[in-house]
mmCIF file of N, CA and C in Angstrom:
data_model
loop_
_atom_site.group_PDB
_atom_site.id
_atom_site.type_symbol
_atom_site.label_atom_id
_atom_site.label_comp_id
_atom_site.label_asym_id
_atom_site.label_seq_id
_atom_site.Cartn_x
_atom_site.Cartn_y
_atom_site.Cartn_z
ATOM 1 N N PHE A 1 0.905 -1.156 -0.026
ATOM 2 C CA PHE A 1 0.004 0.020 0.028
ATOM 3 C C PHE A 1 0.636 1.228 0.104
ATOM 4 N N ARG A 2 0.280 2.252 -0.649
ATOM 5 C CA ARG A 2 0.913 3.609 -0.754
ATOM 6 C C ARG A 2 0.034 4.486 -0.235
ATOM 7 N N LYS A 3 0.378 5.593 0.339
ATOM 8 C CA LYS A 3 -0.438 6.870 0.619
ATOM 9 C C LYS A 3 -0.498 7.870 -0.349
ATOM 10 N N MET A 4 -1.675 8.240 -0.828
ATOM 11 C CA MET A 4 -1.819 9.259 -1.852
ATOM 12 C C MET A 4 -3.095 9.933 -1.658
ATOM 13 N N ASP A 5 -2.811 11.331 -1.505
ATOM 14 C CA ASP A 5 -3.865 12.310 -1.282
ATOM 15 C C ASP A 5 -4.798 11.734 -0.058
ATOM 16 N N PHE A 6 -4.270 11.206 1.074
ATOM 17 C CA PHE A 6 -4.997 10.872 2.131
ATOM 18 C C PHE A 6 -5.783 9.806 1.929
ATOM 19 N N ILE A 7 -5.733 9.250 0.922
ATOM 20 C CA ILE A 7 -6.387 7.820 0.667
ATOM 21 C C ILE A 7 -5.413 6.881 0.456
ATOM 22 N N THR A 8 -5.702 5.758 1.161
ATOM 23 C CA THR A 8 -4.668 4.439 0.932
ATOM 24 C C THR A 8 -5.072 3.780 -0.313
ATOM 25 N N VAL A 9 -4.316 3.629 -1.208
ATOM 26 C CA VAL A 9 -4.810 2.863 -2.462
ATOM 27 C C VAL A 9 -3.660 1.636 -2.497
ATOM 28 N N LYS A 10 -4.241 0.661 -3.248
ATOM 29 C CA LYS A 10 -3.518 -0.532 -3.678
ATOM 30 C C LYS A 10 -2.519 -0.339 -4.594
ATOM 31 N N SER A 11 -1.205 -0.992 -4.623
ATOM 32 C CA SER A 11 -0.271 -0.803 -5.775
ATOM 33 C C SER A 11 -1.138 -0.914 -7.023
ATOM 34 N N ASP A 12 -0.456 -0.165 -8.060
ATOM 35 C CA ASP A 12 -0.841 0.070 -9.517
ATOM 36 C C ASP A 12 -0.608 -1.161 -10.215
ATOM 37 N N TYR A 13 -0.383 -2.472 -9.794
ATOM 38 C CA TYR A 13 0.100 -3.545 -10.635
ATOM 39 C C TYR A 13 -1.253 -4.108 -11.320
ATOM 40 N N ARG A 14 -2.300 -3.900 -10.746
ATOM 41 C CA ARG A 14 -3.777 -4.266 -11.398
ATOM 42 C C ARG A 14 -4.368 -3.316 -12.559
ATOM 43 N N PHE A 15 -3.683 -2.241 -12.866
ATOM 44 C CA PHE A 15 -4.200 -1.189 -13.409
ATOM 45 C C PHE A 15 -3.444 -0.966 -14.731
ATOM 46 N N LYS A 16 -2.509 -1.886 -14.969
ATOM 47 C CA LYS A 16 -1.737 -1.520 -16.176
ATOM 48 C C LYS A 16 -2.679 -1.565 -17.458
ATOM 49 N N LYS A 17 -2.142 -1.111 -18.509
ATOM 50 C CA LYS A 17 -2.877 -1.074 -19.996
ATOM 51 C C LYS A 17 -3.434 -2.509 -20.103
ATOM 52 N N THR A 18 -4.765 -2.486 -20.388
ATOM 53 C CA THR A 18 -5.550 -3.773 -20.671
ATOM 54 C C THR A 18 -6.458 -3.370 -21.847
ATOM 55 N N LYS A 19 -6.409 -4.219 -22.978
ATOM 56 C CA LYS A 19 -7.218 -4.180 -24.276
ATOM 57 C C LYS A 19 -8.693 -4.530 -24.029
ATOM 58 N N LEU A 20 -9.437 -3.555 -24.366
ATOM 59 C CA LEU A 20 -10.672 -3.846 -24.371
ATOM 60 C C LEU A 20 -11.435 -4.103 -25.789
ATOM 61 N N SER A 21 -12.399 -4.662 -26.052
ATOM 62 C CA SER A 21 -12.908 -4.729 -27.550
ATOM 63 C C SER A 21 -13.544 -3.304 -27.660
ATOM 64 N N ASN A 22 -13.826 -2.851 -28.893
ATOM 65 C CA ASN A 22 -14.444 -1.452 -29.159
ATOM 66 C C ASN A 22 -15.909 -1.358 -28.540
ATOM 67 N N ARG A 23 -16.470 -2.443 -28.322
ATOM 68 C CA ARG A 23 -17.885 -2.234 -27.641
ATOM 69 C C ARG A 23 -17.783 -2.105 -26.295
ATOM 70 N N GLN A 24 -16.921 -2.964 -25.834
ATOM 71 C CA GLN A 24 -16.408 -2.691 -24.251
ATOM 72 C C GLN A 24 -16.026 -1.200 -24.006
ATOM 73 N N GLY A 25 -15.111 -0.664 -24.781
ATOM 74 C CA GLY A 25 -14.772 0.573 -24.799
ATOM 75 C C GLY A 25 -15.914 1.568 -24.692
ATOM 76 N N GLN A 26 -16.807 1.295 -25.659
ATOM 77 C CA GLN A 26 -18.069 2.257 -25.734
ATOM 78 C C GLN A 26 -18.848 2.085 -24.398
ATOM 79 N N VAL A 27 -18.981 0.806 -23.971
ATOM 80 C CA VAL A 27 -19.925 0.631 -22.699
ATOM 81 C C VAL A 27 -19.231 1.348 -21.392
ATOM 82 N N LEU A 28 -17.876 1.157 -21.583
ATOM 83 C CA LEU A 28 -17.123 1.640 -20.301
ATOM 84 C C LEU A 28 -17.116 3.336 -20.476
ATOM 85 N N THR A 29 -16.903 3.775 -21.523
ATOM 86 C CA THR A 29 -16.960 5.150 -21.587
ATOM 87 C C THR A 29 -18.603 5.949 -21.408
ATOM 88 N N LEU A 30 -19.314 5.071 -21.662
ATOM 89 C CA LEU A 30 -20.885 5.748 -21.224
ATOM 90 C C LEU A 30 -21.165 5.532 -19.889
ATOM 91 N N LEU A 31 -20.523 4.386 -19.239
ATOM 92 C CA LEU A 31 -20.683 4.311 -17.830
ATOM 93 C C LEU A 31 -19.872 5.458 -16.928
ATOM 94 N N MET A 32 -18.662 5.756 -17.512
ATOM 95 C CA MET A 32 -17.825 6.469 -16.655
ATOM 96 C C MET A 32 -18.318 8.087 -17.188
ATOM 97 N N GLN A 33 -19.462 8.191 -17.950
ATOM 98 C CA GLN A 33 -20.219 9.472 -18.098
ATOM 99 C C GLN A 33 -21.383 9.523 -17.293
ATOM 100 N N GLY A 34 -21.486 8.455 -16.503
ATOM 101 C CA GLY A 34 -22.523 8.441 -15.576
ATOM 102 C C GLY A 34 -23.941 7.916 -16.245
ATOM 103 N N VAL A 35 -23.906 7.372 -17.310
ATOM 104 C CA VAL A 35 -25.158 6.915 -17.875
ATOM 105 C C VAL A 35 -25.413 5.358 -17.399
ATOM 106 N N GLY A 36 -26.677 5.241 -17.055
ATOM 107 C CA GLY A 36 -27.081 3.978 -16.413
ATOM 108 C C GLY A 36 -26.902 2.732 -17.523
ATOM 109 N N ASN A 37 -27.320 1.575 -16.925
ATOM 110 C CA ASN A 37 -27.187 0.300 -18.050
ATOM 111 C C ASN A 37 -28.453 0.356 -18.944
ATOM 112 N N GLU A 38 -29.483 0.813 -18.434
ATOM 113 C CA GLU A 38 -30.703 0.946 -19.331
ATOM 114 C C GLU A 38 -30.395 1.804 -20.692
ATOM 115 N N ILE A 39 -29.864 3.113 -20.256
ATOM 116 C CA ILE A 39 -29.946 4.131 -21.144
ATOM 117 C C ILE A 39 -28.731 3.807 -22.278
ATOM 118 N N ALA A 40 -27.623 3.317 -21.597
ATOM 119 C CA ALA A 40 -26.502 2.800 -22.075
ATOM 120 C C ALA A 40 -26.959 1.798 -23.512
ATOM 121 N N ALA A 41 -27.701 0.645 -23.004
ATOM 122 C CA ALA A 41 -28.261 0.042 -23.892
ATOM 123 C C ALA A 41 -28.993 0.439 -25.014
ATOM 124 N N LYS A 42 -29.808 1.707 -24.752
ATOM 125 C CA LYS A 42 -30.762 2.046 -25.946
ATOM 126 C C LYS A 42 -29.784 2.923 -26.784
ATOM 127 N N LYS A 43 -28.688 3.630 -26.072
ATOM 128 C CA LYS A 43 -27.821 4.285 -27.029
ATOM 129 C C LYS A 43 -27.119 3.441 -27.848
ATOM 130 N N LEU A 44 -26.744 2.439 -27.418
ATOM 131 C CA LEU A 44 -26.110 1.550 -28.502
ATOM 132 C C LEU A 44 -26.883 0.233 -29.058
ATOM 133 N N LYS A 45 -28.080 0.442 -28.828
ATOM 134 C CA LYS A 45 -28.899 -0.434 -29.794
ATOM 135 C C LYS A 45 -28.631 -1.978 -29.208
ATOM 136 N N ILE A 46 -28.324 -2.197 -28.200
ATOM 137 C CA ILE A 46 -28.406 -3.371 -27.529
ATOM 138 C C ILE A 46 -29.295 -3.890 -26.202
ATOM 139 N N SER A 47 -29.430 -5.161 -25.915
ATOM 140 C CA SER A 47 -30.217 -5.256 -24.647
ATOM 141 C C SER A 47 -29.302 -5.092 -23.298
ATOM 142 N N LYS A 48 -30.146 -4.622 -22.328
ATOM 143 C CA LYS A 48 -29.667 -4.241 -20.999
ATOM 144 C C LYS A 48 -28.844 -5.401 -20.545
ATOM 145 N N ARG A 49 -29.339 -6.755 -20.774
ATOM 146 C CA ARG A 49 -28.529 -7.930 -20.346
ATOM 147 C C ARG A 49 -27.130 -7.962 -21.102
ATOM 148 N N THR A 50 -27.037 -7.453 -22.365
ATOM 149 C CA THR A 50 -25.877 -7.578 -22.937
ATOM 150 C C THR A 50 -24.778 -6.391 -22.352
ATOM 151 N N ILE A 51 -25.397 -5.326 -22.007
ATOM 152 C CA ILE A 51 -24.623 -4.250 -21.206
ATOM 153 C C ILE A 51 -24.122 -4.988 -19.910
ATOM 154 N N ASP A 52 -24.962 -5.640 -19.173
ATOM 155 C CA ASP A 52 -24.612 -6.255 -18.009
ATOM 156 C C ASP A 52 -23.352 -7.286 -18.440
ATOM 157 N N SER A 53 -23.367 -8.045 -19.491
ATOM 158 C CA SER A 53 -22.534 -8.919 -19.788
ATOM 159 C C SER A 53 -21.034 -8.052 -20.065
ATOM 160 N N HIS A 54 -21.239 -7.031 -20.879
ATOM 161 C CA HIS A 54 -19.933 -6.259 -21.230
ATOM 162 C C HIS A 54 -19.510 -5.616 -19.921
ATOM 163 N N ARG A 55 -20.148 -5.401 -18.838
ATOM 164 C CA ARG A 55 -19.770 -4.617 -17.683
ATOM 165 C C ARG A 55 -18.893 -5.575 -16.903
ATOM 166 N N ARG A 56 -19.665 -6.899 -16.819
ATOM 167 C CA ARG A 56 -18.917 -7.969 -15.986
ATOM 168 C C ARG A 56 -17.566 -8.404 -16.786
ATOM 169 N N ASP A 57 -17.581 -8.235 -18.007
ATOM 170 C CA ASP A 57 -16.329 -8.748 -18.861
ATOM 171 C C ASP A 57 -15.171 -7.645 -18.741
ATOM 172 N N ILE A 58 -15.689 -6.370 -18.593
ATOM 173 C CA ILE A 58 -14.730 -5.339 -18.552
ATOM 174 C C ILE A 58 -14.160 -5.395 -17.098
ATOM 175 N N MET A 59 -15.058 -5.668 -16.013
ATOM 176 C CA MET A 59 -14.646 -5.636 -14.622
ATOM 177 C C MET A 59 -13.450 -6.738 -14.488
ATOM 178 N N LEU A 60 -13.631 -8.230 -15.102
ATOM 179 C CA LEU A 60 -12.661 -9.050 -15.027
ATOM 180 C C LEU A 60 -11.541 -8.705 -15.857
ATOM 181 N N LYS A 61 -11.609 -8.072 -17.057
ATOM 182 C CA LYS A 61 -10.196 -7.692 -17.758
ATOM 183 C C LYS A 61 -9.565 -6.785 -16.878
ATOM 184 N N ALA A 62 -10.250 -5.827 -16.151
ATOM 185 C CA ALA A 62 -9.613 -4.636 -15.461
ATOM 186 C C ALA A 62 -9.101 -5.274 -14.173
ATOM 187 N N LYS A 63 -9.384 -6.318 -13.860
ATOM 188 C CA LYS A 63 -9.164 -6.892 -12.467
ATOM 189 C C LYS A 63 -9.752 -5.916 -11.277
ATOM 190 N N SER A 64 -10.970 -5.477 -11.622
ATOM 191 C CA SER A 64 -11.535 -4.604 -10.798
ATOM 192 C C SER A 64 -12.263 -5.301 -9.690
ATOM 193 N N GLU A 65 -12.165 -4.873 -8.507
ATOM 194 C CA GLU A 65 -13.084 -5.546 -7.318
ATOM 195 C C GLU A 65 -14.453 -4.783 -7.219
ATOM 196 N N ASN A 66 -14.301 -3.339 -7.471
ATOM 197 C CA ASN A 66 -15.430 -2.473 -7.203
ATOM 198 C C ASN A 66 -15.432 -1.443 -8.261
ATOM 199 N N PHE A 67 -16.452 -0.652 -8.259
ATOM 200 C CA PHE A 67 -16.495 0.580 -9.088
ATOM 201 C C PHE A 67 -15.506 1.533 -9.032
ATOM 202 N N MET A 68 -14.948 1.853 -7.836
ATOM 203 C CA MET A 68 -13.969 2.768 -7.757
ATOM 204 C C MET A 68 -12.595 2.209 -8.542
ATOM 205 N N ASP A 69 -12.385 1.027 -8.624
ATOM 206 C CA ASP A 69 -11.254 0.337 -9.202
ATOM 207 C C ASP A 69 -11.438 0.353 -10.613
ATOM 208 N N LEU A 70 -12.640 0.499 -11.105
ATOM 209 C CA LEU A 70 -13.014 0.534 -12.386
ATOM 210 C C LEU A 70 -12.868 1.968 -13.113
ATOM 211 N N VAL A 71 -13.203 2.781 -12.191
ATOM 212 C CA VAL A 71 -12.919 4.262 -12.522
ATOM 213 C C VAL A 71 -11.544 4.571 -12.605
ATOM 214 N N LYS A 72 -10.567 4.045 -11.667
ATOM 215 C CA LYS A 72 -9.237 4.229 -11.904
ATOM 216 C C LYS A 72 -8.533 3.493 -13.132
ATOM 217 N N PHE A 73 -9.116 2.239 -13.539
ATOM 218 C CA PHE A 73 -8.844 1.864 -14.755
ATOM 219 C C PHE A 73 -9.127 2.328 -15.931
ATOM 220 N N ALA A 74 -10.440 3.091 -15.797
ATOM 221 C CA ALA A 74 -10.952 3.855 -17.029
ATOM 222 C C ALA A 74 -10.066 5.178 -17.199
ATOM 223 N N TYR A 75 -9.586 5.692 -16.241
ATOM 224 C CA TYR A 75 -8.813 6.985 -16.289
ATOM 225 C C TYR A 75 -7.489 6.593 -16.896
ATOM 226 N N ARG A 76 -6.880 5.457 -16.480
ATOM 227 C CA ARG A 76 -5.467 5.176 -16.646
ATOM 228 C C ARG A 76 -5.425 4.569 -18.317
ATOM 229 N N ASN A 77 -6.651 4.267 -18.585
ATOM 230 C CA ASN A 77 -6.499 3.792 -19.857
ATOM 231 C C ASN A 77 -7.177 4.541 -21.200
ATOM 232 N N GLY A 78 -7.466 5.835 -20.670
ATOM 233 C CA GLY A 78 -8.157 6.594 -21.546
ATOM 234 C C GLY A 78 -9.554 6.732 -21.794
ATOM 235 N N TYR A 79 -10.215 6.031 -20.954
ATOM 236 C CA TYR A 79 -11.857 5.992 -21.139
ATOM 237 C C TYR A 79 -12.388 7.072 -20.445
ATOM 238 N N LEU A 80 -11.672 7.651 -19.610
ATOM 239 C CA LEU A 80 -12.346 8.748 -18.641
ATOM 240 C C LEU A 80 -11.290 10.058 -18.816
ATOM 241 N N LYS A 81 -11.972 11.080 -19.042
ATOM 242 C CA LYS A 81 -11.342 12.300 -19.215
ATOM 243 C C LYS A 81 -11.670 13.183 -18.241
ATOM 244 N N LEU A 82 -10.916 13.943 -17.517
ATOM 245 C CA LEU A 82 -11.134 14.957 -16.360
ATOM 246 C C LEU A 82 -10.788 16.312 -16.645
#
């Protein structure tokens, strides 16, 4: 562990660059914009269940244990712009 801005974070080893499919990248970008699963499904013209599957697969690829880990992954891989 290391201290960063008064928050204890795990080592960065889990957040190295990971390749997502184009569709997974689209889903992750929408999720990082705060779009819910149902609205993301409508925007991408796919089912909510497919969004759920993509989200699960993204979490596995990113080795994310929770949504905050996913946000870190998205930022470090260019899917989230601040």
